[in-house]
Amino acid sequence: MKTKQVVSIYFVLFIYVSTYVNLVSAQERQQFNIKGVFASAQKAKIEGLSVQLLKADTKALVKLEIANADGSFAFEKIPQGNYLLMTQSLEFAKYESAAITLSKDLDLGTIQLQGLTTNLKEIVVSTTKPFIQQQFDKTVLNVAGSISAVGSNALEVLAKAPGITLDQNDNIAMRGKQGVLVMIDGKFVPMSGQDLANMLKSMSANQIEKIDLVTNPSAKYDAAGNAGIIDIRLKKGNNSGTNANATLSFGQGKYAKVNPSLNFNHRTKVMNVFGSYNYGYNQNFNQLDIFRNFYSATDQLTGSNNYNNYFKFIFNNHNVRVGSDFYLNKNIVLGFAANGIYSRGDINSDSRAKSYNSSAQNTGSFNTVAANAPIRNNNSININYKQVLDTTGKEISADFDYASFASNEIQNYTTSYLNPNGSVAKAPYLLKGDLGGNLAIKSFKIDYQQPLKALKAKLELGVKSSWVKTDNDIKFFDLSNGSSVLETGKSNHFIYDENINAVYANAAKSWKKLSLQLGLRLENTNANGIQLTDNSTFDRNYTQLFPSGYVGYKFTDNNDLGLSLSRRINRPSYRQLNPFKNFLDPLTYSTGNPYLKPELTNSFELTHTYKQKYMTKIGYSRTTDNILSVLSPDNVEPNSVIQTNRNLAKFDYYSVSFSFPIKVGKWLNSTNNALAFYGLYKGNLVNTDLNVSRVSYNFNSSNNIKISGSTSAEAIFNYQSRSYYGFLDVKGNWGLALGVQQQLMDKKASIKLSVSDVFYKTKTDAYTKLTGYSEQFYQSRDTRVGTLSFSYRFGKSQVSSSRRAGAADEEKRRAG
């Protein structure tokens, strides 16, 4: 805590002193004002006119203003120099001035604008972004414009992304590596595994604008996420005036899904209010067949269990979001956003298991029927502030976040035991679970940037602190004898606290052909956990450095080469650290590992870009203390299995990827991504030497087809070859999604029809083997779904100008 306070005090003093010096320096420089009035013979009012002040020689943007309704505008405190004036509007023709020499205050007088020759009732921007865009430093999924994303949830959209795979437990891997950091609007989501999957399933794709996939983040980002960062950006209307969009979708696979949604915003010159509401009714299933074998020390079969599991899920999800940005003056923006995700579920399962001896003779069976009712309430609020300090590029921003994640679940299990002949072997076992959990996160961060004129470079500095507290109280009761008896061996109360303090510095400089960026992040982690059931505790306290860097060189106008390096960390979650057993079925338990270490990854990536659209990447990384999920036999209970996480000595990863667009006339735009990766796992876990490797492939093709001016189609193909994840050997699968869209009512409305996993090939077939145990499993879900949706847009389609002085979220990422 002392370290955090000292760092924060020094940082605040630095910001105060540097800001004061900058302001004094600005006052000493010669600065002048420019003003004028735009007028039009066609229109009395000048609405939505963007006025840009550019440098005369390079046309670089110096400042941006929105003209008042009477056409007046003003630029204040502009350094002496030569400039151009340029306008942008959907109602007036573009205006560009001759060079303006600024050596005193200028009044440009009245400037006449010409109206557009076409009498437009409303301008509709019909350009469709491709679902996948490959940029130099990241991959972007444009969810808002995708036909096949309508009616889906966030996890289903991610499954269609290039290089993203999900395992049988919905753990997310990026480019063949697990340990992904998930963020929402630049804010870290403190969840992993099934908790993270459940949260993403409850988030409708209708509220998502885009998803950024970042493989080698800079020091400005949290160091967590050794496989990369998935940043989900929610919709936030910026259109001027009052606008709304309503969508209703119905999907049918084996079961039905319904998803109505509403997004709105109201923007004036001084504020932008935005919000959304999404409801999701989703029925789904999970068919899971497992074949387990147990072996002696001499690798002789001693017994086996065969499972047939069927899970049916029904979830009602409500997503609410509201926020506002206040433009206090030309240089200051104050904003807030509040989000709520509320989920109610009914999960019914039927698990039938048969046991066999070494001679493959049936020794009995059991049938576990479960009825679970999870309730999850997630709330978060963000307050943000941004100020542009002057026209040279100095700016400061600050964020405060608070989030709470509450979960409650009642579980009821009834297990019947049968002899091989079908007769009752013993009385049924009735188990009731009462699972309560709360997670709270508080964080603040300050970011500052300024150009270094003497060096012609840019400096970024920042500080961040976060506090996470989880409290999970799990109680199980035996109801078999008609009374409620606490099962102390299955009950557990676990509390975990984590505090992370960080400071970072980034410096970037560009020459004519060479560009360089260097960054360093320091993170101090303090964590402790206590299991109140037996008063066992553990503590983690460590401070680490995370350097990052990038060097790029432009050989010709068509050839760019870049090299990025970074060091990252993946900390175990509180659930992975909780040392108590959790009941899954009479012969299967999961447990945490309090001795689990964070995994560290050093990586580099070489990128070549040709003609700014063909991109080749070569990457390598080494992860030490790689965290793996391991299934192993329980030495206490015969023929039973424990699932836990262990640290593997190291994991080496090599990759080559190629991204290439294809355009055929005006009717086809295809974005294609091919990835080959080689993963080598080495170490010894649960008395088993692991030394496995395989070359695996992933191919993704996203195709936008223009049929007519109002009709378009979409086809997304994804293929994943056979691959290893530690002990798990997963066979390949593939999927195809198709969609078509028809725009109506002057493009205010649209009807979309899509089918996901058309050939129903997105299934999981995997095998694992280690000392004393092997398992083969097959899994299928409700992935083939036909969805019909109708969307209607209210209000204007005129996009308002970005936040003044370059404070747009798209161009200047506030978070991360």
C-alpha angles and dihedrals in degrees: 000000000000090000091053093049094049092048092047093048093049091047094050090048090050092051092047095049095043092047091049092049091047093051093048090047091049090053091052094052119083107260130171141183131244123200139165146144129252117210137179133199090211099051132036094202126055106212129179095359112161113208116197128193110206135183107256097225102043102017088229113162113257101172140345129212137176113231117237121249090263089054097252121140138171138192114201133201097009116168118244112273147091120303146171128220118218134173135205125195142147091223103043135050116256115273124204122179130214117257113299119210109209114201098130139014109300133205108193092191121210119347118195119224125202119225119233111269094230115077099229120188088192136352113231116196102216100173107125119212115220115254089243125038120182111211129180096260103022149011116247125207109201095207097168093064098041119112095201094049094066111109093013129113126237094262092052091051091051090052088064094053121107112263094008119120134172124211127214090279094047093253108159122234124187117207091343096311129106123210100081122171112222120204133180114210089343094308120123116244106219095214139096140178118007094352091059092044092052091051093050091047090056092053114090119224087224090075095050122094097184144330123229119208109199119184101179110027123189126245089270089075125073110273091234120105110061092191093049141271131290109199114189111203115201125215116272115174117228100175116126119250123011117328138167140175124203123193132182121187134178123194131189127193118138084317134026130262126192125189124176118175142177128199124183144168138180117200131186131162092273103038148012120211117192138172147154142200125201128181122193129191108186132176117186142158140212120206109195123177117185130187114192129187128190124206139196126237088271091052094254118147111255101172146323145215127212118201132196108188127181122183125185119195129196116182133178110198128187119191119188128179132173132167148144142210118212118202098210091181138331093294107031129074123181118188145169136189131188125195133188130186116185120182133182120184145182116202119185121182138180116198118185118186133179125195126213135188128227090280091055091250118147110250097179143297143233135208121207118195116189136187115189129178113196121189119191127182118184121182130175139170131193129193116191137182131190130181130182104213099198144338095274095075105268112144141157130203135182135192134192120190136185124180135172128194116193125182133180126176135177113204127191121188127183116186122190120195122210136187120232090265091055097255121132111274097190142340117297118266113231116196128179124193128198108192121184127175139170129187124184128185129189124182143161132187139181124202126190131182135179137165118248099221096186090057096031088233140117128240126202124190131179147166130201138178129185135183123199125186125181128186117185121179114185122182127180125189130197109226096172096110097044095264132087111250120179112241100218092183091060101034121092141172113197129178123189130183126189131180123184123185121188143179126184142183128198126185124187133182133175131200127185093284105358128074127185135187126179126182140177128190126188119200127187115198126196118178137161136174134195129191104207092196093073101004093243114156142184135190134204123191123163142140122212141177123229114194123190135180146174133196123183134183129193107212096176137345088274103039127065127169126194136178123198129185131185145163117218142175137217112201119201115252124242090255091054090052098046104107098204129103119252119205116240100156134330092281101031130069136166125210139177128237117229090193093059112130127210114259119236125207131195112192144169134191129195114203129192120189123194120196088345092282112062109074130186122185130189117190142179132182138170121206121196123201088016109199112232132179107232133192114205138162118269109239091204100051115042117235093007129122135220122203115205143143124257137179116249118205097242147338122205118200130191125181143177122188135178126195120192133168122213123202123188113189113300095311106066132050113173126184114195131187124187121187131183119184137176119205123191118193118195131178146070123274130169090355092306127118110224119201108146133144140167140175108240133186137212125186127183128181122184115188130189114195122194110208097171139334091285103025127072139161138206133207123185121186124186130182129183120184127211112297145170128241102183107290092355118097108196123192121224127266139179141200141195126204123191131189143169130198132199119192119212142181097034088317093301090116136037139188118210129191120186140165122202124207090007095188095037095238100135096104134128125239114172143160133199132183134179137150110315097359147060134177137191119190139178123200134186132173140183093281100136103079132158112212130192119189140177123202130186127188122210127196131009128345093201108120113223121227119272123263109299122269093019098302094138116139091224096056101031111036107218096196135045 
